[in-house]
PDB file of C-alpha atoms in Angstrom:
ATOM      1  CA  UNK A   1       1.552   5.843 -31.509  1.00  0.00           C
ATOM      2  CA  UNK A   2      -0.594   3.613 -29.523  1.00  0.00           C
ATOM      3  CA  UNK A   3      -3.718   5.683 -28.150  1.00  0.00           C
ATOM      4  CA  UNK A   4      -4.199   5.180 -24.640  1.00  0.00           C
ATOM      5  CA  UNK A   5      -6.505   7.664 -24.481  1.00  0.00           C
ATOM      6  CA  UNK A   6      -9.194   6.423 -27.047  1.00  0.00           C
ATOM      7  CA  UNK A   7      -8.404   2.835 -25.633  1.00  0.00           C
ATOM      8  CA  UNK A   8      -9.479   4.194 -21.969  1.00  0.00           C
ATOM      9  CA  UNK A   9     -12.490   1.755 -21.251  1.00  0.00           C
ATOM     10  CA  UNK A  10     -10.932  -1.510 -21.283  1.00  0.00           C
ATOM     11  CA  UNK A  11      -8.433   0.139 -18.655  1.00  0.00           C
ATOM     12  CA  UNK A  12     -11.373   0.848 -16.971  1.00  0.00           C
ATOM     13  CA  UNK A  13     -12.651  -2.722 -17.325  1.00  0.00           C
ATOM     14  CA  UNK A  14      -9.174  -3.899 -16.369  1.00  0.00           C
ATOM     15  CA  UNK A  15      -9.386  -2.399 -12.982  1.00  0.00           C
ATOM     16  CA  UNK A  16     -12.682  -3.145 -12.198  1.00  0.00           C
ATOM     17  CA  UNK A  17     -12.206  -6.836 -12.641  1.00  0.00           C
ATOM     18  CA  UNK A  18      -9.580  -6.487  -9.849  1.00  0.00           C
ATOM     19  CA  UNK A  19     -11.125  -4.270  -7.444  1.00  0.00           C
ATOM     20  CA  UNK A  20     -14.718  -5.622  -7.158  1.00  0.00           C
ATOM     21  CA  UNK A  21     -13.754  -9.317  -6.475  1.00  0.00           C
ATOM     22  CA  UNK A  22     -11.393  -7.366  -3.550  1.00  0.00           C
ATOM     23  CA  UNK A  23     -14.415  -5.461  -2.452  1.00  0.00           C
ATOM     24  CA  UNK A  24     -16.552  -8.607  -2.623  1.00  0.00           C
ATOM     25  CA  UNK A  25     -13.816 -10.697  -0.380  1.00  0.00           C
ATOM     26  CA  UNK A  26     -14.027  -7.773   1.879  1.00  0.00           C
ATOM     27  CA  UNK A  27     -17.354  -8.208   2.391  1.00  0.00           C
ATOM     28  CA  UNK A  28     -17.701 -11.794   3.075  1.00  0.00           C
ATOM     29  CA  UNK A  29     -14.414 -12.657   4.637  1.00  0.00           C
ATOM     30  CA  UNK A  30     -13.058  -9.326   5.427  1.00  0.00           C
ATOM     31  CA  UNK A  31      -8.798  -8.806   6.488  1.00  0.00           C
ATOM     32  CA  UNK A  32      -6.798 -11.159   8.172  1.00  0.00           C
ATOM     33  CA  UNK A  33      -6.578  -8.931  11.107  1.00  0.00           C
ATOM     34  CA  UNK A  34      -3.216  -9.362  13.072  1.00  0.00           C
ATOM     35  CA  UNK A  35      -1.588  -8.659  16.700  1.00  0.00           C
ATOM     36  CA  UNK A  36      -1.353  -5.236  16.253  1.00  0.00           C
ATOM     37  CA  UNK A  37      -5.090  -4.644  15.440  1.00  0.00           C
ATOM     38  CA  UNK A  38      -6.726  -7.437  17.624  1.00  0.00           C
ATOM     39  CA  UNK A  39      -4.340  -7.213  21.034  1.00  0.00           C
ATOM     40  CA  UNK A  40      -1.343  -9.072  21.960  1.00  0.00           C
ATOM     41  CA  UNK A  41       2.151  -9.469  23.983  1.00  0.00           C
ATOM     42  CA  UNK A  42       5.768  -8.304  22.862  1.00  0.00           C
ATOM     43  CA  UNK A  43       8.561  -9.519  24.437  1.00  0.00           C
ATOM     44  CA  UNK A  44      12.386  -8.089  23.964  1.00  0.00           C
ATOM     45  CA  UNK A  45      14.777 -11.299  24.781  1.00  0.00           C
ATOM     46  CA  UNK A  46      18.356 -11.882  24.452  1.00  0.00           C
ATOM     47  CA  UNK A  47      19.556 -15.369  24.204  1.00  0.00           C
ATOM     48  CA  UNK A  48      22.984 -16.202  25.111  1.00  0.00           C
ATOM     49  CA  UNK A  49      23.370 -18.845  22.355  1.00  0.00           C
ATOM     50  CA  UNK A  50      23.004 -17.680  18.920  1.00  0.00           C
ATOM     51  CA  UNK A  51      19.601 -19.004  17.398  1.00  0.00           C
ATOM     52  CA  UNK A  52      17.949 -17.804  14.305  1.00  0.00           C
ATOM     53  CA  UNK A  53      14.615 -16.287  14.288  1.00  0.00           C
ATOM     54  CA  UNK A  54      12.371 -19.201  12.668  1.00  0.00           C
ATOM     55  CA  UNK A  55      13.458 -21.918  15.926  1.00  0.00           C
ATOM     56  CA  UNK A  56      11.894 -19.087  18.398  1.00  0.00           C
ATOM     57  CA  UNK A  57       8.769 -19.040  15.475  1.00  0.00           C
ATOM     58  CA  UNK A  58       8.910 -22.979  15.977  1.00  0.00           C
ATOM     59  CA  UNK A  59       8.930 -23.057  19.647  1.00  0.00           C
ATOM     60  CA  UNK A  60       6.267 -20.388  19.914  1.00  0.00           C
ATOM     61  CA  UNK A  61       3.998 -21.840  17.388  1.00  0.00           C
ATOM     62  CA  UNK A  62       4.102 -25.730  18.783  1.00  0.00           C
ATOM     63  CA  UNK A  63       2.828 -24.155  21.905  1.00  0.00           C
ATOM     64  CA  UNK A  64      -0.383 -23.597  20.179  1.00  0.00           C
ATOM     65  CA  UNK A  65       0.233 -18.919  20.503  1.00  0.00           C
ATOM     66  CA  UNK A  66      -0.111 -17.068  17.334  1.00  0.00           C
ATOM     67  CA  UNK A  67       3.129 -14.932  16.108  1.00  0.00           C
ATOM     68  CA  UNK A  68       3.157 -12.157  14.415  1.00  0.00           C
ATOM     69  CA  UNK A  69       6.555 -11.295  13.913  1.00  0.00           C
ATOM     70  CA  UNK A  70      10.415 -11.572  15.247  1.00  0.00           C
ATOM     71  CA  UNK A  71      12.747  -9.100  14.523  1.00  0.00           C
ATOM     72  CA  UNK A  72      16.822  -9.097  15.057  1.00  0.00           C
ATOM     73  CA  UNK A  73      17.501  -6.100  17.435  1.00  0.00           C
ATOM     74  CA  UNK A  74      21.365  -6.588  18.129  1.00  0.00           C
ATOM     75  CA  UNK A  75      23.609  -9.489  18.875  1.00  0.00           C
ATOM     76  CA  UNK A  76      21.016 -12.273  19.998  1.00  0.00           C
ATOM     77  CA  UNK A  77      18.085  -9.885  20.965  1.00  0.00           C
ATOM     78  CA  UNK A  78      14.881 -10.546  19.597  1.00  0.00           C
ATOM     79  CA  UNK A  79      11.633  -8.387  19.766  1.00  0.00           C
ATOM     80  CA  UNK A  80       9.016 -10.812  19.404  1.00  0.00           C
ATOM     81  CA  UNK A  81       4.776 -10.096  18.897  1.00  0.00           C
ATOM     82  CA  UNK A  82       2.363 -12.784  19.980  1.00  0.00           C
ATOM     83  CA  UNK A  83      -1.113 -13.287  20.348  1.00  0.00           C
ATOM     84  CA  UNK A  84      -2.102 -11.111  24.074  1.00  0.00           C
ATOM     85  CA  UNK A  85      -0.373 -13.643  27.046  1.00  0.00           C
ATOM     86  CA  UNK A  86      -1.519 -13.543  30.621  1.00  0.00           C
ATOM     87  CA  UNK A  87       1.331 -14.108  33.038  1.00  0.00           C
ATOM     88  CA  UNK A  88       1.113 -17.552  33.143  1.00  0.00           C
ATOM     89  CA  UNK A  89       1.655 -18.098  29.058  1.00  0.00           C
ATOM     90  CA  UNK A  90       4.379 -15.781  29.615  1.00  0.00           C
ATOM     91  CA  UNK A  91       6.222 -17.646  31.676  1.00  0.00           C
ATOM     92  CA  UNK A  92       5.690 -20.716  30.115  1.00  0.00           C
ATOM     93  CA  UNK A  93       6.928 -19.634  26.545  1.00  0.00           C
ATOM     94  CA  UNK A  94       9.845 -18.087  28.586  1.00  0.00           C
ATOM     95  CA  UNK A  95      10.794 -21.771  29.891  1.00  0.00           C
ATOM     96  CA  UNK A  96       9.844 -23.392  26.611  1.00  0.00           C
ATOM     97  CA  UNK A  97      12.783 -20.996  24.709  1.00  0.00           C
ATOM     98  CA  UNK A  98      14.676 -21.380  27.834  1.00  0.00           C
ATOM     99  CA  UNK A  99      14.564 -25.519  26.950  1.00  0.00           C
ATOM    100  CA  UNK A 100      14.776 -25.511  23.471  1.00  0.00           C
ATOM    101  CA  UNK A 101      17.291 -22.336  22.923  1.00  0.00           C
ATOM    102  CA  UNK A 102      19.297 -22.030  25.998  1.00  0.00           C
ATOM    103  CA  UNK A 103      19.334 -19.279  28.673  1.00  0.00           C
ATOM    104  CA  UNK A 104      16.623 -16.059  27.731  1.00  0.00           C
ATOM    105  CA  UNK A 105      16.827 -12.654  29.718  1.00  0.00           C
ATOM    106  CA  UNK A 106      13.639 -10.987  29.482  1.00  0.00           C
ATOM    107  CA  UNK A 107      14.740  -7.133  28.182  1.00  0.00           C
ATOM    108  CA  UNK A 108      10.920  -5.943  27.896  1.00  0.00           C
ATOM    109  CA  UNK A 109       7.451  -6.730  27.825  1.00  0.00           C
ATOM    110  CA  UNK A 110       4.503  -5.204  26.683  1.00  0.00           C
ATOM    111  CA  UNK A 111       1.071  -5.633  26.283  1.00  0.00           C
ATOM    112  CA  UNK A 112      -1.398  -4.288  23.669  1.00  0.00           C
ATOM    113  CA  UNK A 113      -4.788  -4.546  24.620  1.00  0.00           C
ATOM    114  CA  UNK A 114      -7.655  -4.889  22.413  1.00  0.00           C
ATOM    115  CA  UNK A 115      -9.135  -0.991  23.372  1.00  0.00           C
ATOM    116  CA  UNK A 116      -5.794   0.015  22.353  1.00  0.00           C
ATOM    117  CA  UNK A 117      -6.039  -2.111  19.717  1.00  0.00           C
ATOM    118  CA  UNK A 118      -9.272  -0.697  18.055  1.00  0.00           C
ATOM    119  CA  UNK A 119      -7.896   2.956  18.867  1.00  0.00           C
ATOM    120  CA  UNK A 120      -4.832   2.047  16.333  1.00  0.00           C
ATOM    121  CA  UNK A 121      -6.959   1.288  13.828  1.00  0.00           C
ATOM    122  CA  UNK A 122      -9.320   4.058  14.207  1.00  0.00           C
ATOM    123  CA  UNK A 123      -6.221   6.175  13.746  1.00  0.00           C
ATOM    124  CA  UNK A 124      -5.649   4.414  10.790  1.00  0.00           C
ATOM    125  CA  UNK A 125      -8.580   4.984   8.921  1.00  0.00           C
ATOM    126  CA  UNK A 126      -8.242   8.898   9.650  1.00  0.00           C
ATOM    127  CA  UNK A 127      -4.408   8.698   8.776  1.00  0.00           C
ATOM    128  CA  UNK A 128      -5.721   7.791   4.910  1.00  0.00           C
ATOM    129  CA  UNK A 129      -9.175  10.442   5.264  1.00  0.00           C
ATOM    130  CA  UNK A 130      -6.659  13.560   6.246  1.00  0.00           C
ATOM    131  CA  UNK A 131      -3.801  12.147   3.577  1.00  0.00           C
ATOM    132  CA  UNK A 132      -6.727  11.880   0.658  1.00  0.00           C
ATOM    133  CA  UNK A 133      -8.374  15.596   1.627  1.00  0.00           C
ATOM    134  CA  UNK A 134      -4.987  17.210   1.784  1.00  0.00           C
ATOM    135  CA  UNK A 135      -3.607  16.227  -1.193  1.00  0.00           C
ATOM    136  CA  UNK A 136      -6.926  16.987  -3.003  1.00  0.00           C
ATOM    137  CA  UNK A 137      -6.856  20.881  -1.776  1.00  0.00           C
ATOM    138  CA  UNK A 138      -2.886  20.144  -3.158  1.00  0.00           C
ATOM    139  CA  UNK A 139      -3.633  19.167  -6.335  1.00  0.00           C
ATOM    140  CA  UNK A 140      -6.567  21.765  -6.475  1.00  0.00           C
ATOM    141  CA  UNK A 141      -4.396  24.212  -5.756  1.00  0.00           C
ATOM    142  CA  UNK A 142      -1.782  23.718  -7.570  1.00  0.00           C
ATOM    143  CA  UNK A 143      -3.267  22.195 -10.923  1.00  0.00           C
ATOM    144  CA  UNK A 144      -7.497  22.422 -10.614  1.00  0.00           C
ATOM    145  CA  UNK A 145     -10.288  20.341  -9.051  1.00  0.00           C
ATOM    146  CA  UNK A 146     -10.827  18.042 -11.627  1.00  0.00           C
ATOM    147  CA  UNK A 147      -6.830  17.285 -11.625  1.00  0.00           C
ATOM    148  CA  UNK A 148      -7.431  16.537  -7.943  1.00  0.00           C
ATOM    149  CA  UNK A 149     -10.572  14.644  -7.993  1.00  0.00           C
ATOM    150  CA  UNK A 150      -8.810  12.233 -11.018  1.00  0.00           C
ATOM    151  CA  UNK A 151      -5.598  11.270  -8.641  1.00  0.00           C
ATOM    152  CA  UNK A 152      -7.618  10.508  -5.424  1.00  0.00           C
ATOM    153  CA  UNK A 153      -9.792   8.398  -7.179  1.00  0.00           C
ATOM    154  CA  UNK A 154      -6.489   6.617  -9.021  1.00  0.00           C
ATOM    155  CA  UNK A 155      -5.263   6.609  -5.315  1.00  0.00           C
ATOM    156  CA  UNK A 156      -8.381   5.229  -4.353  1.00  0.00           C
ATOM    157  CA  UNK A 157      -7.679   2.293  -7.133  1.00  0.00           C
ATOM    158  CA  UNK A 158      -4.216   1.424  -5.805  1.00  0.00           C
ATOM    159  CA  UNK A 159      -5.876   1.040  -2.102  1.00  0.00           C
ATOM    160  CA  UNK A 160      -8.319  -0.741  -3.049  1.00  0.00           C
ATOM    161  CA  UNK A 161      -6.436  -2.923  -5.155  1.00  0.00           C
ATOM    162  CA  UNK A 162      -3.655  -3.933  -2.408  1.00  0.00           C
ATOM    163  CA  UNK A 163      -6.445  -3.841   0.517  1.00  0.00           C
ATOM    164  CA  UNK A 164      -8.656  -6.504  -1.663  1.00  0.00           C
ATOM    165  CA  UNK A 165      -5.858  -8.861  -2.849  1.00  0.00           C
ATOM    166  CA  UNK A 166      -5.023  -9.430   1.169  1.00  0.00           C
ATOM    167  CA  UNK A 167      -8.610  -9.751   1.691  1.00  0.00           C
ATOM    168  CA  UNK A 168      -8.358 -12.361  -0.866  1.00  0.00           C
ATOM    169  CA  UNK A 169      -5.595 -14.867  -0.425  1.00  0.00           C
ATOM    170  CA  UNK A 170      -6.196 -13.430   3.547  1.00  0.00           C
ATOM    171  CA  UNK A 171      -3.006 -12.409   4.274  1.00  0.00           C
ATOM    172  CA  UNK A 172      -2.365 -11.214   7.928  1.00  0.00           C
ATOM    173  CA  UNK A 173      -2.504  -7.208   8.221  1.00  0.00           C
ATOM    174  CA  UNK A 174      -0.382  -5.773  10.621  1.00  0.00           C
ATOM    175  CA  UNK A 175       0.419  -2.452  11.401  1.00  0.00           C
ATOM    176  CA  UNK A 176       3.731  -2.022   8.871  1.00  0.00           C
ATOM    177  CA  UNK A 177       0.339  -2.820   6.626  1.00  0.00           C
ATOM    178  CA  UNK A 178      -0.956   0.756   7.386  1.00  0.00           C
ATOM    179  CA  UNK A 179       2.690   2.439   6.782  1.00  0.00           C
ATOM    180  CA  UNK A 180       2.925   0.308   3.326  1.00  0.00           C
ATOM    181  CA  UNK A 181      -0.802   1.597   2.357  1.00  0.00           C
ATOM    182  CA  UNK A 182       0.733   5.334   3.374  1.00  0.00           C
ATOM    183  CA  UNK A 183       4.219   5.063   1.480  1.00  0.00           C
ATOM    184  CA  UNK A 184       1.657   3.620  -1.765  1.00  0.00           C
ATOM    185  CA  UNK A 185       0.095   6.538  -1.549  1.00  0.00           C
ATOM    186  CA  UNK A 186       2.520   9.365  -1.573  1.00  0.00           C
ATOM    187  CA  UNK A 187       4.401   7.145  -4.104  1.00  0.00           C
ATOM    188  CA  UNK A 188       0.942   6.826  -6.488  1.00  0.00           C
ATOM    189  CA  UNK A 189       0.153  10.589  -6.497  1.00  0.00           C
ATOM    190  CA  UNK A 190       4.011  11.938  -6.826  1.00  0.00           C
ATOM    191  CA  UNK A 191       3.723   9.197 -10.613  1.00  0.00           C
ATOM    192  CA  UNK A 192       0.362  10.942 -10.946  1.00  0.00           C
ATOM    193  CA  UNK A 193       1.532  14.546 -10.432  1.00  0.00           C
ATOM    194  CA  UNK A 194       4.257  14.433 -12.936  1.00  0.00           C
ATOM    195  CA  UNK A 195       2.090  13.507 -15.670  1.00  0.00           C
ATOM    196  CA  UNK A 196      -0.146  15.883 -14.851  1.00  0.00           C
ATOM    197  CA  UNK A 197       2.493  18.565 -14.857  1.00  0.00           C
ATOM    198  CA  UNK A 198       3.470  17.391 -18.391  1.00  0.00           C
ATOM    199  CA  UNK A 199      -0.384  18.048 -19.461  1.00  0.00           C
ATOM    200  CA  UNK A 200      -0.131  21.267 -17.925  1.00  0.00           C
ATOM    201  CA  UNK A 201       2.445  22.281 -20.344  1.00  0.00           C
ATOM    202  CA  UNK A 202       1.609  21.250 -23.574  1.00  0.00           C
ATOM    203  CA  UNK A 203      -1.950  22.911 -22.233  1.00  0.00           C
ATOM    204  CA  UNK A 204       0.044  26.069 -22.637  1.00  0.00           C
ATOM    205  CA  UNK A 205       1.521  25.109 -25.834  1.00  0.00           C
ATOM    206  CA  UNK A 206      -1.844  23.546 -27.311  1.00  0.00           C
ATOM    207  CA  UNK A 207      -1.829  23.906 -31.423  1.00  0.00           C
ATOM    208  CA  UNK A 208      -4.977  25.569 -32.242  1.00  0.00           C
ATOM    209  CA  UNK A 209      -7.527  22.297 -33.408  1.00  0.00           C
ATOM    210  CA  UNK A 210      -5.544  19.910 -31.188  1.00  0.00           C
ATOM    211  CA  UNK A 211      -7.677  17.191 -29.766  1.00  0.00           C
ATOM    212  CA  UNK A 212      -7.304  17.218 -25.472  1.00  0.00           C
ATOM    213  CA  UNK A 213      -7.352  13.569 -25.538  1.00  0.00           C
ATOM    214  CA  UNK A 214      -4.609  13.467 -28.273  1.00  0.00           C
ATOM    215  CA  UNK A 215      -3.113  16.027 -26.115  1.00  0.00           C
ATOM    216  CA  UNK A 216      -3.201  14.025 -23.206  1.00  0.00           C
ATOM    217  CA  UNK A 217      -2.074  11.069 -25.158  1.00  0.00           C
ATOM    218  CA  UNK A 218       1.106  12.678 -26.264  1.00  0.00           C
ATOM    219  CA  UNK A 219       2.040  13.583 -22.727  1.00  0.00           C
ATOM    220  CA  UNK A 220       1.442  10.018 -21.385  1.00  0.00           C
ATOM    221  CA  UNK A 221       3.928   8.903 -24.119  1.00  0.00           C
ATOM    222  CA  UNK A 222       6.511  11.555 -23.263  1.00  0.00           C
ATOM    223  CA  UNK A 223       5.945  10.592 -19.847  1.00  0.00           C
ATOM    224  CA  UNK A 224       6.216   6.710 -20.441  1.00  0.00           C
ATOM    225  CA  UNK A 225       9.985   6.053 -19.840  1.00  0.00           C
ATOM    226  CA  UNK A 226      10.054   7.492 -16.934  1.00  0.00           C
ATOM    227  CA  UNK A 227       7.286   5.825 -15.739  1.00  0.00           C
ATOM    228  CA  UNK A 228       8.463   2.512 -16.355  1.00  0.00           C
ATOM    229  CA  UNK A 229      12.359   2.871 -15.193  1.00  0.00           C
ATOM    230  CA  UNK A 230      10.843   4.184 -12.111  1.00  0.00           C
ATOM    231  CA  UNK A 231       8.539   1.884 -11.385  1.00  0.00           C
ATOM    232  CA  UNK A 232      11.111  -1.189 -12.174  1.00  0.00           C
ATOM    233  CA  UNK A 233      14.006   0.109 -10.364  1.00  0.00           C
ATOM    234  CA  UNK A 234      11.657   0.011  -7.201  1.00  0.00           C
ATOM    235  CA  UNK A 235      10.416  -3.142  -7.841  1.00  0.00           C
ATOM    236  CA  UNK A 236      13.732  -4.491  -8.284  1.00  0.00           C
ATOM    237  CA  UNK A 237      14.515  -3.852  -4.880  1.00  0.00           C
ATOM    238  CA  UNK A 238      11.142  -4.915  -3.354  1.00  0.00           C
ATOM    239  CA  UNK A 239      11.548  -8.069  -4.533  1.00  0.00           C
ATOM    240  CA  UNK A 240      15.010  -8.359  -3.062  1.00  0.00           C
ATOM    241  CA  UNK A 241      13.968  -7.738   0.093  1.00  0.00           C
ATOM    242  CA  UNK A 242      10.772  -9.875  -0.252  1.00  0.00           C
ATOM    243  CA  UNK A 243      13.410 -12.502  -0.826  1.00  0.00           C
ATOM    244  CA  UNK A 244      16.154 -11.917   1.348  1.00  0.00           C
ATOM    245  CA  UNK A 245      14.655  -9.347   3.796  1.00  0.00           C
ATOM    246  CA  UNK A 246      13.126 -12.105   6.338  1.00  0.00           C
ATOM    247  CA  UNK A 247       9.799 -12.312   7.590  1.00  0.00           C
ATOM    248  CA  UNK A 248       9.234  -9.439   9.892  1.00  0.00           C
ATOM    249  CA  UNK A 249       8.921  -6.787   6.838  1.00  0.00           C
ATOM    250  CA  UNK A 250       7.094  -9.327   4.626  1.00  0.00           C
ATOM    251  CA  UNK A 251       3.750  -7.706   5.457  1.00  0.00           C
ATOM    252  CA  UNK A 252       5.197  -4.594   4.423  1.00  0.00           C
ATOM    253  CA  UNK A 253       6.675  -5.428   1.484  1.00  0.00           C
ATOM    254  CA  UNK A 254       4.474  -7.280  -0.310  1.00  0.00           C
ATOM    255  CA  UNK A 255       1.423  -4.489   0.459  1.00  0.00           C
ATOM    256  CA  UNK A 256       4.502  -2.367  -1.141  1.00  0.00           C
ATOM    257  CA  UNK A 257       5.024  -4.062  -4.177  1.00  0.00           C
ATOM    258  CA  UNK A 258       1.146  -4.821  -4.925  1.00  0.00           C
ATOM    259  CA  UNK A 259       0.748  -0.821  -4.468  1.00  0.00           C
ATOM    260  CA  UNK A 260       3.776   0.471  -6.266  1.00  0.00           C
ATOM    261  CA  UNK A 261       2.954  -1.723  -9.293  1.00  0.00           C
ATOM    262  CA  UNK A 262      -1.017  -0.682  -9.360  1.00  0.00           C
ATOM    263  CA  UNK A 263       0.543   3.256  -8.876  1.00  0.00           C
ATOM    264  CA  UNK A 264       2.412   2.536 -11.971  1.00  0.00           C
ATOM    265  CA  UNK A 265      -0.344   1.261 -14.044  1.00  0.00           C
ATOM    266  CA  UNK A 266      -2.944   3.784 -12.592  1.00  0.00           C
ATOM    267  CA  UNK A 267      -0.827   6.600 -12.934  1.00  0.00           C
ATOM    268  CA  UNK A 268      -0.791   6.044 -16.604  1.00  0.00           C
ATOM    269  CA  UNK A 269      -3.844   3.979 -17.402  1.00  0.00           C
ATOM    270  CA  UNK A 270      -6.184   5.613 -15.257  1.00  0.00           C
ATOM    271  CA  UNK A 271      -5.786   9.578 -13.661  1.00  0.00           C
ATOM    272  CA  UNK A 272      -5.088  10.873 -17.216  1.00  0.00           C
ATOM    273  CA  UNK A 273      -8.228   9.439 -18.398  1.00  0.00           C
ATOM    274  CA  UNK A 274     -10.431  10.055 -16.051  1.00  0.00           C
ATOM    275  CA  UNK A 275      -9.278  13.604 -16.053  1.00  0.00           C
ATOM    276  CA  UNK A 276     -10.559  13.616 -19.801  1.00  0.00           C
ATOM    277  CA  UNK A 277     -13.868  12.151 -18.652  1.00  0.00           C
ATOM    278  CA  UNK A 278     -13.983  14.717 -16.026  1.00  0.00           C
ATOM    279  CA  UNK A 279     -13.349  17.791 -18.816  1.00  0.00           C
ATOM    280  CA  UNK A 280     -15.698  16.205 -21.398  1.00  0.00           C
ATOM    281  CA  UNK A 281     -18.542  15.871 -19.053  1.00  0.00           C
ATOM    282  CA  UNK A 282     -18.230  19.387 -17.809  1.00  0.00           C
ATOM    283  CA  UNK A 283     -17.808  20.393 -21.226  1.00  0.00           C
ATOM    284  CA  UNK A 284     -21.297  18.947 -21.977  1.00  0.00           C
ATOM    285  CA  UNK A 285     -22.576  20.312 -18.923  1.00  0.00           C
ATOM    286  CA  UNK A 286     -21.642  24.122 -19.958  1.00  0.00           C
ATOM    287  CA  UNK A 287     -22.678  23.644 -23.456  1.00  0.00           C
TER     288      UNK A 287
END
């Protein structure tokens, strides 16, 4: 049986080579920032022709305005994010559809300004701090502290890991980006917890000279199938919709599949060991 356990630095190595060029692109270019973080206008319209979304994209986008998304909402009404338009803009991307697309009844409009803007994300950032301590006094709880401290920081890896590799290709962050870094989260610690749960019980029935990291091994491996039909049947369906699901959820899903797939692989290749590490140095510590 392969030992994953012994092996446990070049998963270490693996994820570092992915994380710190993230961290680095953070740095120096930062996120694409979109609508929803920097300000901007959404407008409910029904048409009354049938159009598809990517002509209103086309209209909107020759005008020289910035869309974020445009999203079906019932028989020809579209909710559509730009960039933040004054009144005249408005009007004149109202005419342009009007031209192009036929007759548009203005439903709704909104605007998000940019305090508003920078309040979203602040609520964002706390969002993830409250999620991270919770489950943390969670897992403390329920397993021990070192258990706890071993999934955030495999949590930590999956965030970082989605959050760099839209820093890098600069991707445009929106706020179904916050909700996908939320869903990768519950869905990297509930991989993480049932492994850990499996530890947990062969702790209890522990032969007397068994090794904790062959221990641990053997409960990754009994763990593995799961693991892996899990994992696939999500990302089955992830990449159907990142196919056929349009571009309003792309954001979404591709944060989603980037996260689910790093869950997988941290959930295996990294919480388990670094629990070991954790153990073994307070081991040392003691003795």
């Amino acid at each position: 049986m392969f030992h994953i356990i012994k092996n446990r630095k070049y998963w270490y190595i693996i994820s570092l080579l992915i994380i710190v060029p993230g961290i680095i692109s953070l740095f120096i270019q930062g996120l694409n920032w979109g609508i929803d973080f920097t300000g901007g206008t959404i407008l409910e319209v029904k048409f009354s022709k049938n159009v598809v979304s990517q002509d209103i994209r086309n209209v909107i986008t020759q005008m020289g305005f910035k869309v974020s998304s445009i999203q079906l909402t019932g028989e020809g009404n579209y909710l559509i994010r730009t960039e933040e338009l004054d009144t005249v803009k408005r009007d004149a991307v109202i005419k342009a559809l009007e031209d192009k697309l036929g007759k548009v009844e203005v439903l709704r409009e909104d605007r998000i300004g940019s305090v508003v803007s920078r309040e979203l994300l602040q609520k964002a950032f706390l969002a993830l701090l409250i999620a991270s301590v919770l489950m943390l006094l969670y897992i403390t709880f329920r397993f021990e502290f070192y258990f706890g401290v071993a999934a955030i920081i495999a949590l930590l890896h999956d965030v970082f890991v989605t959050i760099g590799l839209f820093s890098i290709f600069q991707w445009e962050v929106d706020s179904s980006f916050v909700a996908a870094i939320l869903t990768i989260i519950g869905y990297s610690i509930n991989d993480t917890i049932v492994i850990f749960d499996r530890i947990r019980e062969n702790l209890k029935k522990r032969e007397k000279g068994e090794a904790l990291d062959d221990l641990i091994n053997k409960s990754l491996w009994q763990t593995m199938a799961r693991s892996i039909n899990t994992v696939l049947t999500v990302i089955f369906v992830l990449v159907s919709l990142l196919l056929f699901g349009g571009s309003s959820i792309k954001v979404f899903v591709t944060a989603m599949l980037i996260g689910v797939t790093s869950g997988a692989y941290s959930s295996i290749f990294n919480a388990s060991p670094i629990w070991f590490d954790l153990k073994r140095l307070s081991s040392k510590r003691k003795n």
